[in-house]
GROMACS .gro file of C-alpha atoms in nm:
model
  188
    1MET     CA    1  10.163 -35.177  -4.267
    2ASN     CA    2   9.895 -35.272  -4.521
    3ASN     CA    3   9.660 -35.385  -4.243
    4ILE     CA    4   9.659 -35.039  -4.087
    5SER     CA    5   9.370 -34.811  -4.186
    6THR     CA    6   9.436 -34.508  -4.406
    7GLU     CA    7   9.340 -34.284  -4.112
    8ASN     CA    8   9.597 -34.441  -3.880
    9ARG     CA    9   9.861 -34.445  -4.152
   10ILE     CA   10   9.830 -34.069  -4.218
   11LYS     CA   11   9.833 -33.986  -3.846
   12THR     CA   12  10.148 -34.196  -3.801
   13LEU     CA   13  10.310 -34.035  -4.104
   14ILE     CA   14  10.233 -33.683  -3.982
   15ILE     CA   15  10.366 -33.760  -3.635
   16ASP     CA   16  10.684 -33.907  -3.788
   17LEU     CA   17  10.740 -33.614  -4.027
   18TYR     CA   18  10.626 -33.338  -3.790
   19PRO     CA   19  10.691 -33.462  -3.434
   20ASP     CA   20  10.608 -33.126  -3.272
   21VAL     CA   21  10.248 -33.108  -3.397
   22GLU     CA   22   9.937 -33.263  -3.252
   23VAL     CA   23   9.706 -33.408  -3.516
   24THR     CA   24   9.346 -33.518  -3.492
   25LEU     CA   25   9.147 -33.654  -3.784
   26HIS     CA   26   8.771 -33.616  -3.769
   27ILE     CA   27   8.530 -33.751  -4.029
   28GLU     CA   28   8.193 -33.578  -4.032
   29THR     CA   29   7.900 -33.742  -4.207
   30TYR     CA   30   7.710 -33.469  -4.387
   31ILE     CA   31   7.555 -33.574  -4.717
   32SER     CA   32   7.868 -33.787  -4.752
   33LYS     CA   33   8.191 -33.782  -4.554
   34ILE     CA   34   8.379 -33.461  -4.483
   35HIS     CA   35   8.738 -33.517  -4.371
   36THR     CA   36   8.882 -33.264  -4.127
   37PHE     CA   37   9.232 -33.252  -3.988
   38PHE     CA   38   9.301 -33.049  -3.676
   39VAL     CA   39   9.672 -32.977  -3.661
   40LYS     CA   40   9.799 -32.791  -3.354
   41PHE     CA   41  10.139 -32.629  -3.397
   42PRO     CA   42  10.363 -32.544  -3.102
   43SER     CA   43  10.443 -32.198  -3.242
   44GLU     CA   44  10.382 -31.957  -3.527
   45ALA     CA   45  10.736 -32.025  -3.653
   46SER     CA   46  10.662 -32.397  -3.674
   47LEU     CA   47  10.338 -32.325  -3.859
   48ALA     CA   48  10.512 -32.092  -4.105
   49LYS     CA   49  10.781 -32.353  -4.169
   50ASP     CA   50  10.565 -32.666  -4.205
   51TRP     CA   51  10.206 -32.584  -4.308
   52GLU     CA   52  10.259 -32.622  -4.681
   53ASN     CA   53  10.455 -32.947  -4.664
   54LEU     CA   54  10.204 -33.089  -4.418
   55SER     CA   55   9.920 -32.999  -4.655
   56ASN     CA   56  10.101 -33.169  -4.942
   57SER     CA   57  10.165 -33.481  -4.731
   58ILE     CA   58   9.794 -33.508  -4.649
   59ALA     CA   59   9.702 -33.458  -5.015
   60VAL     CA   60   9.942 -33.726  -5.140
   61TYR     CA   61   9.904 -33.989  -4.869
   62TYR     CA   62   9.542 -33.942  -4.762
   63GLN     CA   63   9.331 -33.733  -4.998
   64SER     CA   64   9.443 -33.930  -5.303
   65GLN     CA   65   9.304 -34.245  -5.138
   66LEU     CA   66   8.953 -34.110  -5.083
   67PRO     CA   67   8.682 -34.300  -5.271
   68ASP     CA   68   8.478 -34.029  -5.447
   69GLU     CA   69   8.479 -33.670  -5.570
   70PHE     CA   70   8.267 -33.538  -5.282
   71GLU     CA   71   8.513 -33.663  -5.024
   72ILE     CA   72   8.815 -33.553  -5.224
   73TRP     CA   73   8.684 -33.196  -5.255
   74ASN     CA   74   8.558 -33.176  -4.896
   75LEU     CA   75   8.884 -33.196  -4.709
   76TYR     CA   76   8.952 -32.930  -4.446
   77LEU     CA   77   9.273 -32.853  -4.262
   78PHE     CA   78   9.238 -32.655  -3.940
   79TYR     CA   79   9.576 -32.519  -3.844
   80ILE     CA   80   9.578 -32.420  -3.479
   81THR     CA   81   9.822 -32.207  -3.282
   82GLU     CA   82   9.793 -32.083  -2.925
   83SER     CA   83   9.845 -31.720  -3.018
   84ILE     CA   84   9.707 -31.499  -3.293
   85CYS     CA   85   9.929 -31.530  -3.599
   86ASP     CA   86  10.058 -31.266  -3.833
   87LYS     CA   87   9.778 -31.156  -4.068
   88HIS     CA   88   9.998 -31.202  -4.376
   89LEU     CA   89  10.067 -31.564  -4.283
   90LYS     CA   90   9.696 -31.621  -4.213
   91TYR     CA   91   9.605 -31.473  -4.551
   92LYS     CA   92   9.866 -31.684  -4.731
   93ILE     CA   93   9.748 -32.007  -4.568
   94GLU     CA   94   9.374 -31.951  -4.597
   95ASN     CA   95   9.397 -31.841  -4.961
   96ASP     CA   96   9.600 -32.141  -5.069
   97THR     CA   97   9.360 -32.344  -5.282
   98VAL     CA   98   9.578 -32.647  -5.345
   99SER     CA   99   9.406 -32.972  -5.240
  100SER     CA  100   9.198 -32.849  -4.946
  101ARG     CA  101   9.041 -32.564  -4.759
  102LYS     CA  102   9.272 -32.436  -4.489
  103ILE     CA  103   9.155 -32.242  -4.186
  104LEU     CA  104   9.387 -32.090  -3.928
  105LEU     CA  105   9.259 -32.070  -3.570
  106SER     CA  106   9.409 -31.943  -3.248
  107TYR     CA  107   9.307 -32.166  -2.958
  108ASN     CA  108   9.496 -32.257  -2.644
  109GLY     CA  109   9.276 -32.538  -2.516
  110GLU     CA  110   9.265 -32.909  -2.582
  111VAL     CA  111   9.149 -33.022  -2.925
  112ASN     CA  112   8.870 -33.242  -2.793
  113ASN     CA  113   8.535 -33.361  -2.929
  114GLU     CA  114   8.353 -33.047  -2.813
  115PHE     CA  115   8.602 -32.815  -2.983
  116ILE     CA  116   8.590 -33.024  -3.301
  117ALA     CA  117   8.209 -33.030  -3.311
  118THR     CA  118   8.184 -32.654  -3.255
  119THR     CA  119   8.450 -32.579  -3.517
  120VAL     CA  120   8.290 -32.805  -3.778
  121GLU     CA  121   7.948 -32.648  -3.715
  122GLU     CA  122   8.087 -32.297  -3.742
  123HIS     CA  123   8.311 -32.340  -4.045
  124ILE     CA  124   8.158 -32.623  -4.249
  125THR     CA  125   7.802 -32.740  -4.179
  126ASN     CA  126   7.657 -32.422  -4.023
  127LYS     CA  127   7.428 -32.638  -3.809
  128ASN     CA  128   7.469 -32.377  -3.536
  129LEU     CA  129   7.284 -32.105  -3.730
  130GLU     CA  130   6.940 -32.017  -3.602
  131LEU     CA  131   6.686 -31.811  -3.789
  132LEU     CA  132   6.512 -31.563  -3.566
  133PRO     CA  133   6.133 -31.561  -3.558
  134GLU     CA  134   5.993 -31.252  -3.731
  135GLU     CA  135   5.907 -31.073  -3.405
  136ARG     CA  136   6.273 -31.089  -3.292
  137ARG     CA  137   6.435 -30.981  -3.618
  138PRO     CA  138   6.605 -30.643  -3.637
  139ASN     CA  139   6.396 -30.367  -3.794
  140ALA     CA  140   6.610 -30.373  -4.109
  141GLN     CA  141   6.485 -30.725  -4.180
  142LYS     CA  142   6.118 -30.631  -4.126
  143THR     CA  143   6.107 -30.342  -4.370
  144ASP     CA  144   5.913 -30.415  -4.684
  145PHE     CA  145   6.065 -30.315  -5.011
  146GLU     CA  146   5.946 -29.978  -5.132
  147ARG     CA  147   6.020 -29.900  -5.492
  148ASN     CA  148   6.140 -29.560  -5.599
  149PRO     CA  149   5.879 -29.411  -5.835
  150LEU     CA  150   6.143 -29.237  -6.049
  151LEU     CA  151   6.346 -29.554  -6.098
  152TRP     CA  152   6.034 -29.763  -6.150
  153GLU     CA  153   5.917 -29.530  -6.429
  154VAL     CA  154   6.254 -29.557  -6.605
  155ILE     CA  155   6.251 -29.936  -6.579
  156ARG     CA  156   5.891 -29.951  -6.707
  157GLN     CA  157   5.971 -29.722  -7.000
  158SER     CA  158   6.286 -29.915  -7.087
  159GLY     CA  159   6.085 -30.222  -7.180
  160ILE     CA  160   6.276 -30.454  -6.948
  161ILE     CA  161   5.965 -30.581  -6.777
  162ASP     CA  162   5.749 -30.621  -7.087
  163ASP     CA  163   6.024 -30.750  -7.313
  164LYS     CA  164   5.908 -31.097  -7.421
  165LYS     CA  165   6.253 -31.186  -7.556
  166ALA     CA  166   6.409 -31.109  -7.217
  167ILE     CA  167   6.674 -30.895  -7.380
  168VAL     CA  168   6.797 -30.624  -7.149
  169LYS     CA  169   6.949 -30.316  -7.305
  170PRO     CA  170   7.147 -30.158  -7.020
  171SER     CA  171   7.258 -29.860  -7.226
  172SER     CA  172   6.895 -29.768  -7.296
  173VAL     CA  173   6.808 -29.798  -6.929
  174LEU     CA  174   7.101 -29.579  -6.828
  175GLU     CA  175   7.014 -29.318  -7.088
  176LEU     CA  176   6.652 -29.304  -6.970
  177LEU     CA  177   6.761 -29.287  -6.607
  178GLU     CA  178   7.008 -29.009  -6.682
  179GLN     CA  179   6.740 -28.810  -6.865
  180LYS     CA  180   6.487 -28.857  -6.582
  181ILE     CA  181   6.742 -28.738  -6.325
  182LYS     CA  182   6.826 -28.433  -6.538
  183ASP     CA  183   6.454 -28.355  -6.572
  184GLU     CA  184   6.406 -28.385  -6.195
  185ILE     CA  185   6.705 -28.157  -6.128
  186GLN     CA  186   6.568 -27.893  -6.370
  187LYS     CA  187   6.227 -27.904  -6.197
  188SER     CA  188   6.390 -27.832  -5.861
   0.00000   0.00000   0.00000
């Protein structure tokens, strides 16, 4: 068994320990290597029963063998079920920080190269993001910042901007702001 690659060994181990799941290992080169496991469970019950042990198996038998810190800390487990899972289970899985990032997806198709590429782009590399040219951006993104004269005066008087020691005294700023607001209310 020593002549078998680490990738094949972990896939064989997962299949032996969890015969009902389909497992695909994908290694994405992005700065260094990012290791992603796509594990398709036959049911939500199977997922609930096995996700944690499966994660631990991958950590012990695969992640511990990775050559450097980047690869060790860039391990992703995509747990896939055909139906939408209970939100409490999803929260529990995705907020488990032991060994890897875990993402729960509902998908009823084949876990093929296209699905893997799309999922990696969406959840890890963000290669799919496109910045809109300025003429196509929503109006909220085109608006220039306009400072509020009342707030600007308080900030200027507080000495934050001119303070050469860069010491900010928030209590002084709040007191000045409070006084300015009271003055404005009395003028009205």
